Amino acid sequence: MGGASAAPQTSSAEEEEEEAAFAPPQTKNHNFNSILQDLRRRNLSVGNRLRSIREDAAFVAEVAAAFGPPGRRRRPVVANERCGSWYVPPRSKAASAYFKSTDGHFGQWRFSARRLNLHLLDLVGERDGCVVVDSTRRGKRMPDALSKTVPIWCCVLNNALFPAPPGREKGDGDGDGDADADADAGAEGDAGGPPLAFDVHVPPNVVSDSERAQMRARIPEHVALLRSLGVDLPALRRKLRKPLRPIWVTQESRLAPTDVVFEDYHPIICCTSSRQVVGAEMSEGGYIQGAGDDTENWAFGLTPPVFWEHADLLLSTPEPDLPDLIRSLVASHASSAAASAPKEIAPRLFASALPIAEQPSSTCVVAMHAKATDASSWWKSPVLMDVGIGKHKVASRNLRLALPHICAFVQQYLERAGAEAEDAGLTQSGSGRVLIACESGKDLSVGVALALLCRFQEAEGNLGPRRERPDVNKGVIKVKLGSIMTRFPEANPSRATLQSVNSYLMG
C-alpha cells in the first residue's frame, strides 16, 4: 500500500483571500473601506505634504517674478497667515497678513476691526501693490480670504480714503480675466444709502452676482466701523497714490511679465498657491492641495521657518524617519530661539512673545504660560507676575478669570511707580513700564494690553493708577483695539480672547 500523500500547504495570504471571497457583504465593505483609508493615509503623508508645499512655492515664485519684471523692484510678497508662510521662504516674505476666510463666508462678509491689515499700505504705496499668498483645500479654486475678504477690505479702504463723487471710476476690467469688468460709477450702497464711490470687485466665476450685491450692501456699515475706530485716515491716505483693486491668480492662470497692472489702481494680487484637485488626492500622484493647512494634525510641531531652513534634508528623508527628524529639528530650534524684542503698542506698554528679552529691572512684567497654575502662585515679585493660564482656547477662556488679578497687580505697580516719580521730583504721568508676554506675543498678550488700556490709560495716552473703574462700552473697546492694531499690525487676538476681555470690562 502506498503512503498517503501530504496535503498541499496553504499560505496565510491565500487563506485570507479565500475567507474574503466567502465573507458576507458587510465584511467585504469593511475590508474595502480599510484599504481605502490606508491608501488615503499614505497619500496624505508628511513627505507628500512637504513635497506639495515646495511645488506650490515654486509657483508663487513664478507669480512674484511675473509681476515684477527684471530691472524693476518686485512687488512684495505677503503671506496670509496661518498657512501662507508655508509657501513663501522667509527670505522672500515681506510681511504677513491676516485675512480670514470666515470673514468672507456666505452671510458674514465682515470687515474685521481686529484684522485691519493697515501695515500693508506702506508696502502697497511704495511698490505699487503686493502679492498676497494663500491656499485652500481640496475642491475649491481659491480660498474665501482671497475671493471675498480681500475684496471687501479693498472696497472699504477705497471708500474711506478716496471719497470721490460718483462717476469718478472708469470701470476697466481686471488684468488676468478673472475679475469683473462692470462699471463702478454710482454703485448702489445699502437700501436708502448713498451710492458707493468705489464698487466691490470679485472673481465672477467664483462669487455670484447675487452674493456680490449682498457684499456691496454692507460696505457703508464697514466704512462707518473703520471711521469709528479713531484711525488716522488722512495719514493712511498719504501712503497711497491710487485706490486698491484686487486681481486673482491661480495655477490655471496664464502668466506673462507684467509691470503696470492698472494705470489708476494699486493692484492687490491674490495668489492661490495650490493647484485645484477635483476628486480624491489618490489620483494626483502624491500631490495634496492646500498641504500647509491643518498643521496641528500632521506637522509634529514643524513650522515654516524650520521647514525652509532644512527643506532639502526633510525632502530627502524616508517617510518612516520623518517624525523623529522633525521633532529633533523643532527641539533644536526651540532651545536656540532668540528672545523676542518687545513691541510698543501704546506709550510705555509693550507686548512680547516668550522668551522675553532682558528688561530694565523696574519694568513690570506679566508673563502668561501654557501650564495652568493656581492664582495664589502668580505673584513672584513686585514687578513680576507669572500667570499659568493654559493653552489655546482654554487659555482664552481662562483669561476672564485672570484679568482681575492681572489688573490689580498692574495697578499696584503703577501706584508705586507714580509715588517713586513724585519723590524724585518727576511727573507721575508716564512713570513705569509694563510688558505683557505670551507664547505667540500676538494673542493673549494683546488681550491683556487691551484690558489695561481700557482700565488705566489716561487722557494723554500714558498708563496711570486709576482707582475708580472707568465706564467702558463696546465703542471704547473698539477704539482702543483699533489703536493697538495700527501700532502693532501683526497682533492677532482670537475671538475667544476678545470675548473674555469684553466680559471682564463690561461685566
Short mmCIF file of C-alpha atoms in Angstrom, two decimals:
data_model
loop_
_atom_site.label_atom_id
_atom_site.label_comp_id
_atom_site.label_asym_id
_atom_site.label_seq_id
_atom_site.Cartn_x
_atom_site.Cartn_y
_atom_site.Cartn_z
CA MET A 1 0.00 0.00 0.00
CA GLY A 2 1.30 3.35 -0.88
CA GLY A 3 1.58 6.00 1.81
CA ALA A 4 -0.98 8.76 1.96
CA SER A 5 0.18 11.91 0.17
CA ALA A 6 0.63 15.09 2.24
CA ALA A 7 -1.99 17.81 1.84
CA PRO A 8 -0.69 20.89 -0.03
CA GLN A 9 0.32 23.78 2.23
CA THR A 10 -1.86 26.89 2.03
CA SER A 11 -0.28 30.28 2.71
CA SER A 12 -1.88 32.67 5.18
CA ALA A 13 -2.39 35.17 2.35
CA GLU A 14 -4.29 32.57 0.32
CA GLU A 15 -6.37 31.70 3.37
CA GLU A 16 -7.28 35.38 3.89
CA GLU A 17 -8.17 35.64 0.20
CA GLU A 18 -10.41 32.58 0.40
CA GLU A 19 -12.05 33.90 3.57
CA ALA A 20 -12.63 37.26 1.92
CA ALA A 21 -14.19 35.59 -1.12
CA PHE A 22 -16.82 33.90 1.04
CA ALA A 23 -17.19 36.75 3.52
CA PRO A 24 -20.59 38.40 3.92
CA PRO A 25 -21.08 41.71 2.02
CA GLN A 26 -20.72 43.89 5.11
CA THR A 27 -17.30 42.36 5.85
CA LYS A 28 -16.18 42.95 2.27
CA ASN A 29 -17.26 46.58 2.52
CA HIS A 30 -15.36 46.95 5.78
CA ASN A 31 -12.20 45.49 4.23
CA PHE A 32 -12.54 47.71 1.18
CA ASN A 33 -13.03 50.81 3.32
CA SER A 34 -9.98 49.89 5.41
CA ILE A 35 -7.88 49.59 2.26
CA LEU A 36 -9.10 52.98 1.02
CA GLN A 37 -8.37 54.60 4.38
CA ASP A 38 -4.87 53.13 4.39
CA LEU A 39 -4.23 54.40 0.86
CA ARG A 40 -5.51 57.85 1.80
CA ARG A 41 -3.28 57.97 4.89
CA ARG A 42 -0.28 57.05 2.77
CA ASN A 43 -1.13 59.71 0.21
CA LEU A 44 -1.60 62.37 2.91
CA SER A 45 1.78 61.54 4.41
CA VAL A 46 4.10 64.17 5.81
CA GLY A 47 6.52 63.64 2.93
CA ASN A 48 3.82 64.19 0.31
CA ARG A 49 2.67 67.32 2.12
CA LEU A 50 6.17 68.81 2.19
CA ARG A 51 6.78 67.98 -1.48
CA SER A 52 3.42 69.55 -2.40
CA ILE A 53 4.31 72.67 -0.42
CA ARG A 54 7.60 73.10 -2.25
CA GLU A 55 5.91 72.54 -5.60
CA ASP A 56 3.33 75.23 -4.83
CA ALA A 57 6.04 77.57 -3.51
CA ALA A 58 7.76 77.35 -6.90
CA PHE A 59 4.54 78.62 -8.49
CA VAL A 60 4.38 81.52 -6.01
CA ALA A 61 7.93 82.47 -7.01
CA GLU A 62 6.84 82.48 -10.67
CA VAL A 63 3.97 84.82 -9.84
CA ALA A 64 6.25 87.19 -7.93
CA ALA A 65 8.64 87.25 -10.89
CA ALA A 66 5.86 87.80 -13.43
CA PHE A 67 4.55 90.86 -11.58
CA GLY A 68 8.00 92.36 -11.14
CA PRO A 69 9.94 92.09 -14.41
CA PRO A 70 13.77 92.13 -14.42
CA GLY A 71 15.22 95.57 -13.82
CA ARG A 72 12.30 96.65 -11.66
CA ARG A 73 11.69 96.15 -7.95
CA ARG A 74 9.40 93.21 -7.49
CA ARG A 75 6.13 93.71 -5.71
CA PRO A 76 6.41 92.49 -2.12
CA VAL A 77 5.14 89.00 -1.32
CA VAL A 78 2.81 88.88 1.68
CA ALA A 79 1.92 85.58 3.38
CA ASN A 80 -1.67 85.35 4.54
CA GLU A 81 -1.50 83.53 7.85
CA ARG A 82 -1.78 80.90 9.09
CA CYS A 83 -0.79 78.77 6.12
CA GLY A 84 0.55 81.35 3.65
CA SER A 85 4.04 81.29 5.17
CA TRP A 86 4.49 77.65 4.14
CA TYR A 87 4.60 78.77 0.50
CA VAL A 88 6.95 81.73 0.92
CA PRO A 89 10.56 81.20 2.07
CA PRO A 90 11.43 83.66 4.88
CA ARG A 91 13.96 85.49 2.70
CA SER A 92 11.18 86.22 0.16
CA LYS A 93 8.45 87.25 2.63
CA ALA A 94 7.95 90.99 3.01
CA ALA A 95 5.18 90.76 5.61
CA SER A 96 2.32 88.71 6.99
CA ALA A 97 -1.37 89.49 6.57
CA TYR A 98 -4.42 88.30 8.48
CA PHE A 99 -7.34 87.99 6.07
CA LYS A 100 -9.61 85.24 7.45
CA SER A 101 -11.78 83.14 5.17
CA THR A 102 -14.50 83.11 7.83
CA ASP A 103 -14.87 86.89 7.44
CA GLY A 104 -15.80 86.28 3.81
CA HIS A 105 -18.07 83.28 4.29
CA PHE A 106 -21.56 83.50 2.83
CA GLY A 107 -23.77 85.63 5.05
CA GLN A 108 -20.81 87.02 7.02
CA TRP A 109 -18.97 89.39 4.64
CA ARG A 110 -17.20 91.15 7.51
CA PHE A 111 -14.61 93.90 7.75
CA SER A 112 -12.78 92.96 10.95
CA ALA A 113 -11.74 95.60 13.47
CA ARG A 114 -9.17 93.15 14.87
CA ARG A 115 -7.67 92.35 11.47
CA LEU A 116 -7.22 95.77 9.87
CA ASN A 117 -4.04 94.88 7.92
CA LEU A 118 -3.23 98.57 7.60
CA HIS A 119 0.50 97.85 7.69
CA LEU A 120 0.21 96.62 4.09
CA LEU A 121 -0.50 100.13 2.85
CA ASP A 122 3.15 101.14 3.29
CA LEU A 123 4.27 98.29 1.01
CA VAL A 124 1.46 98.87 -1.47
CA GLY A 125 2.18 102.58 -1.79
CA GLU A 126 5.95 102.15 -2.09
CA ARG A 127 5.91 99.28 -4.59
CA ASP A 128 2.62 99.79 -6.45
CA GLY A 129 0.81 96.83 -4.97
CA CYS A 130 1.66 93.49 -3.41
CA VAL A 131 1.16 89.75 -3.86
CA VAL A 132 -0.96 88.12 -1.13
CA VAL A 133 -0.38 84.36 -0.91
CA ASP A 134 -2.81 81.81 0.50
CA SER A 135 -4.05 78.31 -0.31
CA THR A 136 -7.19 76.25 0.02
CA ARG A 137 -8.02 72.62 0.49
CA ARG A 138 -9.33 70.06 -1.98
CA GLY A 139 -12.28 71.01 -4.14
CA LYS A 140 -12.10 74.82 -4.07
CA ARG A 141 -10.45 77.01 -6.65
CA MET A 142 -9.43 79.72 -4.20
CA PRO A 143 -9.99 80.49 -0.51
CA ASP A 144 -12.73 82.86 0.62
CA ALA A 145 -9.99 85.00 2.17
CA LEU A 146 -8.81 85.92 -1.34
CA SER A 147 -12.08 85.81 -3.26
CA LYS A 148 -14.17 87.78 -0.74
CA THR A 149 -12.36 89.03 2.39
CA VAL A 150 -9.62 90.88 0.47
CA PRO A 151 -12.14 92.46 -1.97
CA ILE A 152 -14.21 93.72 0.97
CA TRP A 153 -11.05 95.16 2.57
CA CYS A 154 -10.05 96.94 -0.65
CA CYS A 155 -13.53 98.37 -1.15
CA VAL A 156 -13.83 99.62 2.43
CA LEU A 157 -10.44 101.34 2.33
CA ASN A 158 -11.15 102.87 -1.07
CA ASN A 159 -14.42 104.38 0.10
CA ALA A 160 -12.90 105.59 3.38
CA LEU A 161 -9.70 107.04 1.91
CA PHE A 162 -10.86 108.20 -1.54
CA PRO A 163 -14.37 109.59 -1.03
CA ALA A 164 -14.69 110.67 -4.65
CA PRO A 165 -18.09 111.64 -6.04
CA PRO A 166 -19.96 109.01 -8.08
CA GLY A 167 -18.75 108.76 -11.65
CA ARG A 168 -15.08 109.01 -10.75
CA GLU A 169 -14.21 105.47 -11.80
CA LYS A 170 -14.00 104.20 -15.36
CA GLY A 171 -14.70 100.53 -14.63
CA ASP A 172 -11.87 98.86 -16.51
CA GLY A 173 -11.56 95.09 -16.09
CA ASP A 174 -9.00 93.22 -14.05
CA GLY A 175 -5.80 92.12 -15.71
CA ASP A 176 -5.97 88.34 -15.97
CA GLY A 177 -9.60 87.94 -16.95
CA ASP A 178 -10.57 86.52 -13.56
CA ALA A 179 -12.28 89.67 -12.37
CA ASP A 180 -15.38 91.51 -13.38
CA ALA A 181 -15.40 94.41 -15.78
CA ASP A 182 -18.54 96.14 -14.56
CA ALA A 183 -18.56 99.90 -14.26
CA ASP A 184 -18.07 101.21 -10.74
CA ALA A 185 -19.56 104.64 -11.12
CA GLY A 186 -22.54 105.17 -8.88
CA ALA A 187 -22.61 101.66 -7.40
CA GLU A 188 -25.53 101.48 -5.00
CA GLY A 189 -24.94 101.27 -1.29
CA ASP A 190 -27.34 99.74 1.21
CA ALA A 191 -31.03 100.45 0.84
CA GLY A 192 -31.66 104.16 1.01
CA GLY A 193 -27.97 104.95 1.46
CA PRO A 194 -25.69 107.00 -0.78
CA PRO A 195 -24.03 105.29 -3.73
CA LEU A 196 -20.51 103.99 -3.25
CA ALA A 197 -17.65 105.90 -4.81
CA PHE A 198 -15.90 102.56 -5.36
CA ASP A 199 -17.52 99.21 -6.01
CA VAL A 200 -16.51 95.80 -4.66
CA HIS A 201 -14.64 93.65 -7.20
CA VAL A 202 -14.80 89.86 -7.01
CA PRO A 203 -13.89 86.95 -9.31
CA PRO A 204 -17.19 86.38 -11.17
CA ASN A 205 -16.61 82.68 -11.77
CA VAL A 206 -16.23 82.19 -8.00
CA VAL A 207 -18.63 84.74 -6.46
CA SER A 208 -22.13 85.10 -7.89
CA ASP A 209 -23.73 88.42 -8.81
CA SER A 210 -26.28 87.92 -6.03
CA GLU A 211 -23.61 87.39 -3.39
CA ARG A 212 -21.62 90.34 -4.69
CA ALA A 213 -24.71 92.56 -4.34
CA GLN A 214 -25.14 91.43 -0.73
CA MET A 215 -21.47 92.13 -0.02
CA ARG A 216 -21.82 95.58 -1.57
CA ALA A 217 -24.85 96.38 0.60
CA ARG A 218 -22.73 96.03 3.73
CA ILE A 219 -19.86 98.27 2.63
CA PRO A 220 -21.30 101.51 4.11
CA GLU A 221 -21.55 99.96 7.60
CA HIS A 222 -17.97 98.69 7.28
CA VAL A 223 -16.75 102.15 6.29
CA ALA A 224 -18.58 103.59 9.30
CA LEU A 225 -16.90 100.99 11.53
CA LEU A 226 -13.44 101.93 10.25
CA ARG A 227 -14.13 105.62 10.84
CA SER A 228 -15.39 104.89 14.37
CA LEU A 229 -12.06 103.32 15.38
CA GLY A 230 -10.27 106.66 15.53
CA VAL A 231 -7.72 105.60 12.92
CA ASP A 232 -5.79 108.48 11.33
CA LEU A 233 -7.35 108.21 7.87
CA PRO A 234 -5.52 111.22 6.35
CA ALA A 235 -2.20 109.62 7.34
CA LEU A 236 -3.25 106.37 5.67
CA ARG A 237 -4.34 108.25 2.56
CA ARG A 238 -0.89 109.81 2.25
CA LYS A 239 0.64 106.34 1.93
CA LEU A 240 -1.24 105.62 -1.31
CA ARG A 241 -1.12 107.27 -4.70
CA LYS A 242 -4.12 105.37 -6.05
CA PRO A 243 -7.05 103.28 -4.82
CA LEU A 244 -6.75 99.50 -4.43
CA ARG A 245 -8.01 96.83 -6.79
CA PRO A 246 -7.76 93.05 -6.36
CA ILE A 247 -6.91 90.62 -9.13
CA TRP A 248 -6.66 86.85 -8.84
CA VAL A 249 -4.01 84.40 -9.95
CA THR A 250 -4.21 80.60 -9.75
CA GLN A 251 -2.15 77.79 -11.24
CA GLU A 252 -4.59 77.84 -14.17
CA SER A 253 -3.80 81.49 -14.95
CA ARG A 254 -1.63 82.48 -17.90
CA LEU A 255 1.41 84.29 -16.53
CA ALA A 256 3.30 86.87 -18.55
CA PRO A 257 5.75 89.52 -17.31
CA THR A 258 3.61 92.46 -16.22
CA ASP A 259 4.91 95.71 -14.77
CA VAL A 260 1.92 98.06 -14.89
CA VAL A 261 -1.21 96.11 -13.98
CA PHE A 262 -3.52 99.13 -13.69
CA GLU A 263 -2.90 102.77 -14.51
CA ASP A 264 -5.40 104.01 -11.94
CA TYR A 265 -5.13 101.46 -9.12
CA HIS A 266 -2.61 99.75 -6.90
CA PRO A 267 -3.05 96.01 -7.63
CA ILE A 268 -3.59 93.59 -4.77
CA ILE A 269 -2.56 90.35 -6.47
CA CYS A 270 -4.40 87.49 -4.75
CA CYS A 271 -2.32 84.37 -5.42
CA THR A 272 -3.79 80.96 -4.64
CA SER A 273 -0.69 78.82 -4.35
CA SER A 274 -2.29 75.38 -4.52
CA ARG A 275 -3.49 73.58 -7.63
CA GLN A 276 -7.17 72.65 -7.62
CA VAL A 277 -7.79 68.92 -7.16
CA VAL A 278 -11.17 67.58 -8.24
CA GLY A 279 -11.89 64.25 -6.60
CA ALA A 280 -9.53 62.25 -4.40
CA GLU A 281 -5.86 63.07 -3.93
CA MET A 282 -5.02 59.43 -4.70
CA SER A 283 -5.31 60.27 -8.41
CA GLU A 284 -2.78 63.12 -8.14
CA GLY A 285 0.45 61.16 -7.76
CA GLY A 286 1.01 62.28 -4.18
CA TYR A 287 0.10 65.95 -4.68
CA ILE A 288 -2.02 67.44 -1.87
CA GLN A 289 -4.00 70.62 -2.41
CA GLY A 290 -3.56 73.07 0.47
CA ALA A 291 -0.94 70.84 2.07
CA GLY A 292 0.10 73.55 4.54
CA ASP A 293 -3.32 73.66 6.20
CA ASP A 294 -4.28 71.92 9.47
CA THR A 295 -0.68 71.62 10.64
CA GLU A 296 -1.77 70.55 14.12
CA ASN A 297 -2.87 67.24 12.56
CA TRP A 298 0.31 66.34 10.69
CA ALA A 299 3.33 68.63 11.22
CA PHE A 300 4.74 67.29 14.56
CA GLY A 301 5.47 70.90 15.54
CA LEU A 302 7.22 71.77 12.27
CA THR A 303 6.95 75.47 11.36
CA PRO A 304 7.57 77.23 8.03
CA PRO A 305 10.93 78.75 9.11
CA VAL A 306 12.21 75.36 10.28
CA PHE A 307 10.94 73.68 7.10
CA TRP A 308 12.60 76.16 4.77
CA GLU A 309 15.90 76.07 6.65
CA HIS A 310 16.04 72.27 6.35
CA ALA A 311 13.90 71.66 3.25
CA ASP A 312 16.47 69.58 1.34
CA LEU A 313 17.14 67.34 4.34
CA LEU A 314 13.45 66.86 5.08
CA LEU A 315 12.54 66.08 1.48
CA SER A 316 15.32 63.51 1.14
CA THR A 317 14.46 61.65 4.36
CA PRO A 318 12.48 58.37 4.15
CA GLU A 319 8.91 58.66 5.35
CA PRO A 320 9.30 56.42 8.45
CA ASP A 321 12.16 58.60 9.70
CA LEU A 322 10.43 61.97 9.22
CA PRO A 323 8.58 62.25 12.56
CA ASP A 324 11.75 61.74 14.62
CA LEU A 325 13.76 64.09 12.39
CA ILE A 326 11.10 66.80 12.65
CA ARG A 327 10.91 66.50 16.44
CA SER A 328 14.68 66.79 16.63
CA LEU A 329 14.79 69.89 14.40
CA VAL A 330 11.93 71.55 16.28
CA ALA A 331 13.58 70.90 19.65
CA SER A 332 16.89 72.25 18.38
CA HIS A 333 15.30 75.46 17.14
CA ALA A 334 13.30 75.89 20.35
CA SER A 335 16.42 75.63 22.50
CA SER A 336 18.26 78.19 20.38
CA ALA A 337 15.34 80.58 19.90
CA ALA A 338 16.33 84.17 20.44
CA ALA A 339 14.42 86.25 22.94
CA SER A 340 11.74 88.39 21.33
CA ALA A 341 12.06 92.15 21.07
CA PRO A 342 9.00 93.78 22.67
CA LYS A 343 6.52 95.72 20.52
CA GLU A 344 5.32 99.06 21.88
CA ILE A 345 1.56 99.10 21.41
CA ALA A 346 0.87 102.21 23.50
CA PRO A 347 3.08 104.67 25.40
CA ARG A 348 5.14 102.58 27.85
CA LEU A 349 3.02 99.46 27.23
CA PHE A 350 4.67 96.58 25.38
CA ALA A 351 3.79 93.09 24.12
CA SER A 352 6.24 90.27 23.55
CA ALA A 353 6.46 86.58 22.76
CA LEU A 354 8.13 84.20 25.18
CA PRO A 355 11.01 84.01 26.00
CA ILE A 356 11.38 87.65 26.98
CA ALA A 357 14.47 89.68 26.20
CA GLU A 358 16.26 91.16 29.20
CA GLN A 359 14.36 94.15 30.58
CA PRO A 360 15.22 97.07 32.87
CA SER A 361 14.81 95.99 36.48
CA SER A 362 11.99 98.49 37.01
CA THR A 363 9.81 97.03 34.21
CA CYS A 364 6.55 95.42 35.28
CA VAL A 365 6.36 92.02 33.53
CA VAL A 366 3.22 89.89 33.22
CA ALA A 367 4.12 86.57 31.56
CA MET A 368 1.40 84.10 30.58
CA HIS A 369 2.45 80.46 30.43
CA ALA A 370 0.85 77.40 28.85
CA LYS A 371 0.92 75.32 32.05
CA ALA A 372 -2.08 76.15 34.24
CA THR A 373 -1.23 77.08 37.83
CA ASP A 374 -3.15 78.34 40.84
CA ALA A 375 -3.64 82.10 41.02
CA SER A 376 -2.10 82.17 44.50
CA SER A 377 1.29 81.35 42.96
CA TRP A 378 1.28 84.02 40.24
CA TRP A 379 2.80 86.99 42.12
CA LYS A 380 6.55 86.36 42.04
CA SER A 381 7.78 89.85 42.97
CA PRO A 382 6.51 93.45 42.92
CA VAL A 383 7.48 93.62 39.22
CA LEU A 384 6.93 90.02 38.01
CA MET A 385 3.74 88.03 37.60
CA ASP A 386 3.81 84.53 36.07
CA VAL A 387 0.27 83.64 35.04
CA GLY A 388 -0.28 79.92 34.42
CA ILE A 389 -3.28 80.24 32.15
CA GLY A 390 -3.32 77.09 29.98
CA LYS A 391 -3.22 76.62 26.22
CA HIS A 392 -5.12 77.84 23.19
CA LYS A 393 -8.91 78.23 23.61
CA VAL A 394 -8.76 77.15 27.25
CA ALA A 395 -6.30 79.97 27.92
CA SER A 396 -8.51 82.49 26.14
CA ARG A 397 -11.48 81.45 28.28
CA ASN A 398 -9.41 81.46 31.47
CA LEU A 399 -8.32 84.99 30.69
CA ARG A 400 -11.60 86.35 32.03
CA LEU A 401 -10.81 84.91 35.47
CA ALA A 402 -7.18 86.02 35.31
CA LEU A 403 -7.78 89.66 34.33
CA PRO A 404 -8.89 90.88 37.81
CA HIS A 405 -5.65 89.50 39.28
CA ILE A 406 -3.54 90.99 36.47
CA CYS A 407 -5.17 94.42 36.67
CA ALA A 408 -4.79 94.53 40.46
CA PHE A 409 -1.10 93.65 40.10
CA VAL A 410 -0.52 96.32 37.44
CA GLN A 411 -2.46 98.93 39.44
CA GLN A 412 -0.22 98.39 42.47
CA TYR A 413 2.84 98.69 40.25
CA LEU A 414 1.58 101.94 38.70
CA GLU A 415 0.84 103.37 42.16
CA ARG A 416 4.38 102.58 43.34
CA ALA A 417 5.94 103.93 40.14
CA GLY A 418 3.95 107.15 40.46
CA ALA A 419 4.94 107.60 44.12
CA GLU A 420 8.61 107.00 43.32
CA ALA A 421 8.46 109.53 40.49
CA GLU A 422 6.84 112.09 42.81
CA ASP A 423 9.52 111.53 45.47
CA ALA A 424 12.18 112.11 42.84
CA GLY A 425 10.53 115.37 41.78
CA LEU A 426 9.39 113.93 38.46
CA THR A 427 5.98 113.97 36.86
CA GLN A 428 3.85 110.95 37.71
CA SER A 429 2.41 110.84 34.22
CA GLY A 430 4.01 108.13 32.17
CA SER A 431 6.03 106.69 35.02
CA GLY A 432 6.56 102.95 34.87
CA ARG A 433 6.89 100.49 32.00
CA VAL A 434 4.63 97.46 31.53
CA LEU A 435 5.42 94.39 29.41
CA ILE A 436 2.87 91.65 28.68
CA ALA A 437 4.13 88.36 27.22
CA CYS A 438 2.54 85.16 25.95
CA GLU A 439 3.58 82.24 23.77
CA SER A 440 2.92 84.00 20.45
CA GLY A 441 3.12 87.62 21.60
CA LYS A 442 0.06 88.31 19.44
CA ASP A 443 -2.98 86.85 21.19
CA LEU A 444 -3.27 86.72 24.98
CA SER A 445 -0.72 89.48 25.49
CA VAL A 446 -2.70 91.75 23.19
CA GLY A 447 -5.93 90.93 25.02
CA VAL A 448 -4.37 91.83 28.38
CA ALA A 449 -2.89 95.02 26.92
CA LEU A 450 -6.34 95.98 25.62
CA ALA A 451 -7.83 95.49 29.09
CA LEU A 452 -5.06 97.58 30.66
CA LEU A 453 -5.59 100.41 28.18
CA CYS A 454 -9.31 100.46 28.90
CA ARG A 455 -8.69 100.42 32.67
CA PHE A 456 -5.63 102.63 33.10
CA GLN A 457 -4.93 104.78 30.02
CA GLU A 458 -5.10 108.50 30.82
CA ALA A 459 -6.14 111.30 28.51
CA GLU A 460 -2.57 111.97 27.32
CA GLY A 461 -2.13 108.28 26.45
CA ASN A 462 0.03 107.07 29.35
CA LEU A 463 -0.93 104.45 31.92
CA GLY A 464 -1.87 105.70 35.37
CA PRO A 465 -3.29 104.12 38.58
CA ARG A 466 -6.97 104.93 38.19
CA ARG A 467 -8.66 103.92 41.44
CA GLU A 468 -12.19 104.07 40.05
CA ARG A 469 -13.05 101.79 37.16
CA PRO A 470 -13.86 103.91 34.11
CA ASP A 471 -17.11 103.44 32.22
CA VAL A 472 -16.23 101.12 29.34
CA ASN A 473 -18.51 100.16 26.48
CA LYS A 474 -18.05 98.38 23.16
CA GLY A 475 -17.26 101.65 21.42
CA VAL A 476 -14.38 102.40 23.80
CA ILE A 477 -13.03 98.87 23.41
CA LYS A 478 -13.15 99.11 19.60
CA VAL A 479 -11.25 102.41 19.59
CA LYS A 480 -8.56 101.03 21.91
CA LEU A 481 -8.29 97.87 19.81
CA GLY A 482 -8.02 99.95 16.66
CA SER A 483 -5.12 101.90 18.15
CA ILE A 484 -3.36 98.64 19.04
CA MET A 485 -3.85 97.18 15.56
CA THR A 486 -2.49 100.37 13.99
CA ARG A 487 0.70 100.31 16.08
CA PHE A 488 1.09 96.52 16.08
CA PRO A 489 -0.37 95.16 12.82
CA GLU A 490 0.90 91.65 13.50
CA ALA A 491 -1.32 91.40 16.57
CA ASN A 492 -3.92 88.66 16.16
CA PRO A 493 -6.11 88.33 19.25
CA SER A 494 -8.54 85.45 18.95
CA ARG A 495 -12.27 85.87 19.18
CA ALA A 496 -12.29 83.97 22.49
CA THR A 497 -9.61 86.28 23.90
CA LEU A 498 -11.58 89.39 22.99
CA GLN A 499 -14.78 87.90 24.38
CA SER A 500 -13.02 87.39 27.71
CA VAL A 501 -11.76 90.98 27.67
CA ASN A 502 -15.23 92.34 26.85
CA SER A 503 -16.81 90.22 29.57
CA TYR A 504 -14.33 91.45 32.18
CA LEU A 505 -14.54 95.12 31.21
CA MET A 506 -18.32 95.30 30.85
CA GLY A 507 -19.34 92.60 33.33
#
